mmCIF file of C-alpha atoms in Angstrom:
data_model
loop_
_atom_site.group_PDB
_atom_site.id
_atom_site.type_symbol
_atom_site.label_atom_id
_atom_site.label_comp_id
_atom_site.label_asym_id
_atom_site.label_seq_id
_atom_site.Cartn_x
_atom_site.Cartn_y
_atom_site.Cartn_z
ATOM 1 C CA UNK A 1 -9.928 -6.675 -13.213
ATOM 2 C CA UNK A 2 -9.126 -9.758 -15.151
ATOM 3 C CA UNK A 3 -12.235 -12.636 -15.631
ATOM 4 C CA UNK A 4 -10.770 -14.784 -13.283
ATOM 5 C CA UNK A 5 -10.190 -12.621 -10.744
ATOM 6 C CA UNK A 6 -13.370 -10.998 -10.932
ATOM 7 C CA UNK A 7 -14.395 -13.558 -10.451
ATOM 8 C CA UNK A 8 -13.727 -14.277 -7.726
ATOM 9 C CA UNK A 9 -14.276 -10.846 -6.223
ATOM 10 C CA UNK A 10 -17.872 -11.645 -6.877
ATOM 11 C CA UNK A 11 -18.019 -15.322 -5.524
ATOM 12 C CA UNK A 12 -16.459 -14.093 -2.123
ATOM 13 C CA UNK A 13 -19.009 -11.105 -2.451
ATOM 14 C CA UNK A 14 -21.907 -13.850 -2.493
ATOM 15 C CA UNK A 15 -20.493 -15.944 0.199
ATOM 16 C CA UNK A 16 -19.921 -13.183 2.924
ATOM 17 C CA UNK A 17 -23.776 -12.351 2.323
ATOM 18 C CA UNK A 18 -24.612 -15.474 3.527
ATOM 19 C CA UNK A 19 -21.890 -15.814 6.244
ATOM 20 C CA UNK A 20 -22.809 -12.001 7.589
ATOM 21 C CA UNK A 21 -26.213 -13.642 7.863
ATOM 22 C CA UNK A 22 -25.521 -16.528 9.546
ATOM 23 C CA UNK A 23 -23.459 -14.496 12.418
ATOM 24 C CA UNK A 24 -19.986 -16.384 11.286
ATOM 25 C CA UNK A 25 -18.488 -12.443 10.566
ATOM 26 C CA UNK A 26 -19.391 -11.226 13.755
ATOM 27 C CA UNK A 27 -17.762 -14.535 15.596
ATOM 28 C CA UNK A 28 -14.767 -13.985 13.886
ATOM 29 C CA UNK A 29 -14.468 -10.316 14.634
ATOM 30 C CA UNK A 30 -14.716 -11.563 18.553
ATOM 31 C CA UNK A 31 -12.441 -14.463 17.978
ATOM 32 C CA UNK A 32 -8.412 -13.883 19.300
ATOM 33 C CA UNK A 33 -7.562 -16.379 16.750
ATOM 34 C CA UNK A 34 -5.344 -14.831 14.337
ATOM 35 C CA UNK A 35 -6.138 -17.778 11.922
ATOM 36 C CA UNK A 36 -9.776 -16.313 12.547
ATOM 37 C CA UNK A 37 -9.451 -12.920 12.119
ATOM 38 C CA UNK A 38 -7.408 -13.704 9.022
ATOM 39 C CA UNK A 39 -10.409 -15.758 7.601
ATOM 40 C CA UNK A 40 -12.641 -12.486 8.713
ATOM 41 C CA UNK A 41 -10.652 -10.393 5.856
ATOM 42 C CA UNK A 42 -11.002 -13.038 3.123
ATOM 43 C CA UNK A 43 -14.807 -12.004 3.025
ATOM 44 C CA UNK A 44 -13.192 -7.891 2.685
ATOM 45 C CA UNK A 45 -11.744 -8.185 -0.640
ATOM 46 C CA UNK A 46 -11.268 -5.035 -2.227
ATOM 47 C CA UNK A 47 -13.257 -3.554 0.589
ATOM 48 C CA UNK A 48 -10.694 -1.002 1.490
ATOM 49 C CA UNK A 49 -13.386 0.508 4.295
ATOM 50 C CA UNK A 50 -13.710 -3.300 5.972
ATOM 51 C CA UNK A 51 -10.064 -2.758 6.230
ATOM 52 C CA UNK A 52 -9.852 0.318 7.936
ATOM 53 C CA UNK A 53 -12.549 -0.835 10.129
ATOM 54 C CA UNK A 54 -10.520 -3.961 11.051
ATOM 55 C CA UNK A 55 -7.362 -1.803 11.415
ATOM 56 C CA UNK A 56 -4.886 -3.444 8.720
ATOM 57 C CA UNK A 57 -2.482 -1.980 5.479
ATOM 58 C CA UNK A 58 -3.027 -4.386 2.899
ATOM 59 C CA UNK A 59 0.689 -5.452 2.955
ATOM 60 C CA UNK A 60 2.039 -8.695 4.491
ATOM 61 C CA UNK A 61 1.362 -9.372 7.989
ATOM 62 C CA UNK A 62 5.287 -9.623 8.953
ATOM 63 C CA UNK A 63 5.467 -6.372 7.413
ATOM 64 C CA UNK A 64 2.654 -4.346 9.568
ATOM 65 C CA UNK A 65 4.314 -6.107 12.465
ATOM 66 C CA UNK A 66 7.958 -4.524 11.870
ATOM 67 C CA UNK A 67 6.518 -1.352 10.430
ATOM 68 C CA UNK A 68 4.896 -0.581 13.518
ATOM 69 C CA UNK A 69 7.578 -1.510 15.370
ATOM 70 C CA UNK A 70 9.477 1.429 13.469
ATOM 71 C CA UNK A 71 7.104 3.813 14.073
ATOM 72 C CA UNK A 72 7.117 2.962 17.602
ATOM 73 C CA UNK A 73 10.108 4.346 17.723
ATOM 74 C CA UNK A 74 10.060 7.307 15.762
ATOM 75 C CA UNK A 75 7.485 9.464 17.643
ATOM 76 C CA UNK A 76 5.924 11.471 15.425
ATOM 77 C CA UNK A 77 7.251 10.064 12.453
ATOM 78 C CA UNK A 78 6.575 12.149 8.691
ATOM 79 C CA UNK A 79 5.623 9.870 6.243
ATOM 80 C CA UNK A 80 4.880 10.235 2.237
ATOM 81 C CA UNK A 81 2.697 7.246 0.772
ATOM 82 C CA UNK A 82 2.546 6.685 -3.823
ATOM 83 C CA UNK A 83 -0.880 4.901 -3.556
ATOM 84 C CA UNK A 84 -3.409 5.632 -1.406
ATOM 85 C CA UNK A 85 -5.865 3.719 0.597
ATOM 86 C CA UNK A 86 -6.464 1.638 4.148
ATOM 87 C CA UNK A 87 -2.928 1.939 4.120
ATOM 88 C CA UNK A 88 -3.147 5.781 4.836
ATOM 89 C CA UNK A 89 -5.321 5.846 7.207
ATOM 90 C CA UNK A 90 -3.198 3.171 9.177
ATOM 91 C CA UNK A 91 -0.255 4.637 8.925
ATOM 92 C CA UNK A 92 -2.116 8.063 10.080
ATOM 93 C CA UNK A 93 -2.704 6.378 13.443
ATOM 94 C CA UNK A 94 0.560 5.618 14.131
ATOM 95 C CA UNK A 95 2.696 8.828 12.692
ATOM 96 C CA UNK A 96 2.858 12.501 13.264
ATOM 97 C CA UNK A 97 1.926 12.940 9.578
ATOM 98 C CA UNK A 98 0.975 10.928 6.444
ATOM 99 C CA UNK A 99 1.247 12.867 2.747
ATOM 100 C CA UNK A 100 -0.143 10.254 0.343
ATOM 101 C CA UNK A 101 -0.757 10.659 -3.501
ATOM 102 C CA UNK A 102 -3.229 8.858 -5.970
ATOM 103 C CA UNK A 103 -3.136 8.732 -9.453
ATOM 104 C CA UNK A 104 -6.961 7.614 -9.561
ATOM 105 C CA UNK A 105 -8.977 10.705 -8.715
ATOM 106 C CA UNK A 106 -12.199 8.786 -8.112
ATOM 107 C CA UNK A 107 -10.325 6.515 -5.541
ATOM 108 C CA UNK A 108 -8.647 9.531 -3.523
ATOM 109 C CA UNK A 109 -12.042 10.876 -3.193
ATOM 110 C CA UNK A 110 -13.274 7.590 -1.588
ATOM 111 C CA UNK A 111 -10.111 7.457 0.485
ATOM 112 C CA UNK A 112 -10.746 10.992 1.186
ATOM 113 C CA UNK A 113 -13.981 10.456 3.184
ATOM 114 C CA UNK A 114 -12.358 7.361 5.047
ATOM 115 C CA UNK A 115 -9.741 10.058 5.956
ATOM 116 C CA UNK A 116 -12.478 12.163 7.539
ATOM 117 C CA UNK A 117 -12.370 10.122 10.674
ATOM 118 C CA UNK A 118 -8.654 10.603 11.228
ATOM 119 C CA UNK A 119 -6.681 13.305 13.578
ATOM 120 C CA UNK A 120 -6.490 15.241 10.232
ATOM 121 C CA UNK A 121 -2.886 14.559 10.148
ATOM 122 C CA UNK A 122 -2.889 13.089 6.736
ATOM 123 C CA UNK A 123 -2.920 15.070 3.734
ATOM 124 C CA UNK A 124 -4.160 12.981 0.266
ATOM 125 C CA UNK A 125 -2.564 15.008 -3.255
ATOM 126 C CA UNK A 126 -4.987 13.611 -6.345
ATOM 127 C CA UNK A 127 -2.579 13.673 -9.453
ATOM 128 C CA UNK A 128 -3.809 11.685 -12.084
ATOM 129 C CA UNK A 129 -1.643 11.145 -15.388
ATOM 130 C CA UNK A 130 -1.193 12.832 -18.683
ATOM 131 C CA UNK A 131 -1.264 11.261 -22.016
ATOM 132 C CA UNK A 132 2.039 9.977 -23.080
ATOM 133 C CA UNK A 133 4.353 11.681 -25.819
ATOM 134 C CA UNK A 134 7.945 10.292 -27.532
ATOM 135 C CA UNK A 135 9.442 12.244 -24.573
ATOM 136 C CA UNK A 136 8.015 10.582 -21.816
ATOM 137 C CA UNK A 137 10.032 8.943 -19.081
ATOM 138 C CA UNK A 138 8.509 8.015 -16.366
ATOM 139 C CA UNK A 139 5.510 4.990 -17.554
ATOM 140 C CA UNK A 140 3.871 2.288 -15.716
ATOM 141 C CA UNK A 141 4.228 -1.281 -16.647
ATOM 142 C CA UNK A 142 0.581 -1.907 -15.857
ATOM 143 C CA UNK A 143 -2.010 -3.262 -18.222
ATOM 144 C CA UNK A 144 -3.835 -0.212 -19.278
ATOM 145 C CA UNK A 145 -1.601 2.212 -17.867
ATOM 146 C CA UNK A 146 1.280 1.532 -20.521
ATOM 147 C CA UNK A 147 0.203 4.931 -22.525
ATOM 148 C CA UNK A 148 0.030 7.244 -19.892
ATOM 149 C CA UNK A 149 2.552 9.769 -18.190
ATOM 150 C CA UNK A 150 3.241 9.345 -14.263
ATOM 151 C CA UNK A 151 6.091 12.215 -14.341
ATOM 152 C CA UNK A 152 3.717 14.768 -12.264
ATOM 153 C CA UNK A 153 2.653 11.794 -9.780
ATOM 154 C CA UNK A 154 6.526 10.603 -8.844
ATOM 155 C CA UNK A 155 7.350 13.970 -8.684
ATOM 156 C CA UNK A 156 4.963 15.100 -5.939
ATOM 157 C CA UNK A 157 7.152 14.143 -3.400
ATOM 158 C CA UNK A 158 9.476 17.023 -4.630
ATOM 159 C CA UNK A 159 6.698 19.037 -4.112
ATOM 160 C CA UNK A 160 6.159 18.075 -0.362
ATOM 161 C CA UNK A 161 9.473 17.964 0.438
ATOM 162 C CA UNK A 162 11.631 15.823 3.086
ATOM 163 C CA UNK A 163 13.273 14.645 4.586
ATOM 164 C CA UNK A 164 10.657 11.623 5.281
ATOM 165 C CA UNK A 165 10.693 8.737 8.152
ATOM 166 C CA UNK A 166 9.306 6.281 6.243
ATOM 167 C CA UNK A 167 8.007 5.921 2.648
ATOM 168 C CA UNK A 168 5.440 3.661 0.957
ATOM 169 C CA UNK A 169 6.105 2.415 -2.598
ATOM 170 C CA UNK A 170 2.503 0.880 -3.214
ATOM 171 C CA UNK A 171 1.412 2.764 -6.621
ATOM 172 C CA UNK A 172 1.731 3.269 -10.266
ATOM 173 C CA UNK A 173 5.458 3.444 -11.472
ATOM 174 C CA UNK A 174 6.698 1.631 -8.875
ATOM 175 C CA UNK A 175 10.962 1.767 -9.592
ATOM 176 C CA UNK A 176 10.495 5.883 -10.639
ATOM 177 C CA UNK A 177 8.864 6.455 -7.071
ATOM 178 C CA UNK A 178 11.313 4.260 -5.441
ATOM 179 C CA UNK A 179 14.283 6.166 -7.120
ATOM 180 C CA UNK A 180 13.122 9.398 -6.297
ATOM 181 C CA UNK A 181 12.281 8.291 -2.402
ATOM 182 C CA UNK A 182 15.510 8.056 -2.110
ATOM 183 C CA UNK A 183 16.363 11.617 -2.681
ATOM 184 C CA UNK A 184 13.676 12.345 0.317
ATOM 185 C CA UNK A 185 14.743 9.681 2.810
ATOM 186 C CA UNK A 186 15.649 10.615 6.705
ATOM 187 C CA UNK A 187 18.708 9.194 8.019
ATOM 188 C CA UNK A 188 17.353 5.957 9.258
ATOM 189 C CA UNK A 189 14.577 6.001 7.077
ATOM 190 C CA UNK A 190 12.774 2.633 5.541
ATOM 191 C CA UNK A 191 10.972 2.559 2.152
ATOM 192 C CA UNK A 192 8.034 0.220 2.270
ATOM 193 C CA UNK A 193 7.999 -1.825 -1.141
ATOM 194 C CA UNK A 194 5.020 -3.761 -1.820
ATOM 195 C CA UNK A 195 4.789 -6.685 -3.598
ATOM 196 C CA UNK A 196 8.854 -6.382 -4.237
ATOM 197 C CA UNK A 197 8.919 -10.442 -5.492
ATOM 198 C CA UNK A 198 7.305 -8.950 -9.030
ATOM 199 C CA UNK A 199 9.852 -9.664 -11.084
ATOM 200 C CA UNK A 200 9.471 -6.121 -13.410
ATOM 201 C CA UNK A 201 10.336 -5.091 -9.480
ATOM 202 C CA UNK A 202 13.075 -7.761 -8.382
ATOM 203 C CA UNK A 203 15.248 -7.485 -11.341
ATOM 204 C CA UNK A 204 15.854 -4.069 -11.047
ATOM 205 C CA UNK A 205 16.056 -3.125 -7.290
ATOM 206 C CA UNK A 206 18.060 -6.694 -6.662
ATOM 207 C CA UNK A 207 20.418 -4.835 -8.896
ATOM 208 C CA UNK A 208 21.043 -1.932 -7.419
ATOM 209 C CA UNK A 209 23.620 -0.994 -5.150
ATOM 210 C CA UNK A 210 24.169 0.328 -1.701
ATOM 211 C CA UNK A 211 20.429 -0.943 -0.425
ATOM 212 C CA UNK A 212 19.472 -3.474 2.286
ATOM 213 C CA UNK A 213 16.477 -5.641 1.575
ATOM 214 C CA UNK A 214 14.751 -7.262 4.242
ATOM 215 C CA UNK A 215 12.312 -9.459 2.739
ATOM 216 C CA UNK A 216 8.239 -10.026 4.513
ATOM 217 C CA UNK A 217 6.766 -12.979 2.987
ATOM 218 C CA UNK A 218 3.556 -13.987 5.014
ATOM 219 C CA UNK A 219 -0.454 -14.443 4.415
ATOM 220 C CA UNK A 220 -1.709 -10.980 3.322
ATOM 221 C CA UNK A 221 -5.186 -9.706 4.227
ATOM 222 C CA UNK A 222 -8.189 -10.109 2.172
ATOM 223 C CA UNK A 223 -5.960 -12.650 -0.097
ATOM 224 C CA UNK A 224 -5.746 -16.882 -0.034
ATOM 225 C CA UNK A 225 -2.105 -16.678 -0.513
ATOM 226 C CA UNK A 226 0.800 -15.135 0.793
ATOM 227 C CA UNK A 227 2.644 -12.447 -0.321
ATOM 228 C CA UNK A 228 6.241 -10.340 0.319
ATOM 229 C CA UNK A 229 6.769 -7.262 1.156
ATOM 230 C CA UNK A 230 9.693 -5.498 1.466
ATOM 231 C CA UNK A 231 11.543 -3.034 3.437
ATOM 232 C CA UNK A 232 14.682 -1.340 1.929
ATOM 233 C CA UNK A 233 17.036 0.877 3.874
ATOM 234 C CA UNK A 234 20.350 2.395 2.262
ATOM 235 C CA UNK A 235 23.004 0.160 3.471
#
């Protein structure tokens, strides 16, 4: 986590002591406000269990709306997640099941035990990465991630096997995942694209043909700004 944003992290940590105190958390958890309950998950940064609590996917909010407006109507929908988190255990409310994987095994052991509440219809696959060699393909552009081999992770979706309702690009190696979702998509099926405005993102899937981008740019829980999220169908 970078200075700045740290933080930050901390400063809101501070300041929701003080407003849990002073009963302003709890009045926003009543309120019907959605300006209100927004301000509730500023105070739940990187607080992945707030979010479950507060039912929310840390995507846009025009995004949530329309994915569970897909899901709506695809009862019992199979879904495969790169990137676990609150995410997962929204999405295993809504579907018939949820196959998720996490390259950070210490995180997928906290998501884990969040999962432990659920209808145990969601199924979390801890596959960290390898070391890096000449031959590797398949890298993240993250800082700190840059040496490190995601070739097992992307390809655990192979492993699970489609064909899949709906799948989340929210992860490490974002453009490999997205590639191979496509291999594993229903007829019908959306891909979930977070952040997709990156431009290490844009440029590429922009590019590409034969897809149709619908673009969710709206205020994001937990964060002060806005952010876009996309959903991508084959056209």
């Amino acid at each position: 986590m970078s200075g700045i944003r740290g933080a930050y992290v901390s400063g809101v940590r501070t300041i929701r002591k003080a407003a849990d105190k002073a009963g302003l958390l709890a009045r926003l958890e009543r309120s019907d406000s959605p300006k209100a309950k927004h301000l509730r998950t500023l105070f739940s940064i990187h607080d992945a269990g707030d979010m479950v609590k507060m039912d929310l996917a840390w995507w846009s909010y025009p995004a949530m709306r329309r994915v569970e407006e897909f899901l709506a109507q695809r009862p019992g929908a199979r879904i495969f997640e790169f990137g676990a988190g609150a995410s997962t255990i929204w999405l295993a409310k809504r579907a018939g099941q949820v196959d998720s994987v996490e390259h950070d095994t210490q995180w997928a052991e906290f998501v884990r035990e969040m999962l432990a509440d659920t209808a145990g219809n969601a199924k979390l696959h801890a596959v960290p990465p390898t070391a890096a060699t000449a031959d590797t393909v398949i890298r993240s552009a993250r800082v700190g991630h840059t040496d490190l081999d995601f070739a097992d992770y992307v390809s655990t979706i192979d492993q699970v096997g489609g064909p899949f309702d709906l799948i989340v690009v929210d992860g490490r190696a974002r453009i490999d995942a997205f590639r191979r979702s496509l291999d594993h998509l229903a007829e019908g099926g959306v891909v979930v694209f977070d952040n997709i405005k990156r431009k290490r993102y844009w440029d590429v899937l922009s590019a590409m043909p034969g897809l149709r981008i619908e673009l969710l740019k709206g205020a994001t829980p937990t964060l002060p700004y806005p952010t876009t999220t996309g959903l991508i169908w084959r056209a």
